[in-house]
Amino acid sequence: MTQSSEHDDPPMSLVAHLTELRDRLLRAMLAVLVGF
């Protein structure tokens, strides 16, 4: 079974992954806070 990617983006660096993870976590926390 081959991995098919929906995006043809070049591989992201570790720092880019960590930055994206941080942004997603912050948005998730804000969404939870707004929900309450």
GROMACS .gro file of C-alpha atoms in nm:
model
   36
    1MET     CA    1   0.000   0.000   0.000
    2THR     CA    2   0.155   0.326  -0.105
    3GLN     CA    3   0.119   0.654   0.076
    4SER     CA    4  -0.056   0.905  -0.144
    5SER     CA    5  -0.033   1.264  -0.036
    6GLU     CA    6  -0.309   1.510  -0.114
    7HIS     CA    7  -0.049   1.784  -0.119
    8ASP     CA    8   0.267   1.792  -0.326
    9ASP     CA    9   0.441   2.020  -0.079
   10PRO     CA   10   0.809   1.964  -0.008
   11PRO     CA   11   0.887   1.794   0.324
   12MET     CA   12   0.859   2.033   0.616
   13SER     CA   13   1.145   2.089   0.857
   14LEU     CA   14   1.109   1.996   1.223
   15VAL     CA   15   1.085   2.362   1.322
   16ALA     CA   16   0.805   2.417   1.071
   17HIS     CA   17   0.615   2.118   1.213
   18LEU     CA   18   0.656   2.245   1.568
   19THR     CA   19   0.542   2.594   1.468
   20GLU     CA   20   0.233   2.455   1.297
   21LEU     CA   21   0.158   2.232   1.598
   22ARG     CA   22   0.186   2.531   1.832
   23ASP     CA   23  -0.049   2.737   1.616
   24ARG     CA   24  -0.304   2.455   1.600
   25LEU     CA   25  -0.291   2.402   1.977
   26LEU     CA   26  -0.337   2.774   2.044
   27ARG     CA   27  -0.636   2.789   1.809
   28ALA     CA   28  -0.786   2.478   1.970
   29MET     CA   29  -0.748   2.626   2.320
   30LEU     CA   30  -0.901   2.956   2.206
   31ALA     CA   31  -1.192   2.770   2.050
   32VAL     CA   32  -1.252   2.580   2.376
   33LEU     CA   33  -1.233   2.900   2.582
   34VAL     CA   34  -1.474   3.080   2.349
   35GLY     CA   35  -1.710   2.783   2.371
   36PHE     CA   36  -1.740   2.814   2.748
   0.00000   0.00000   0.00000
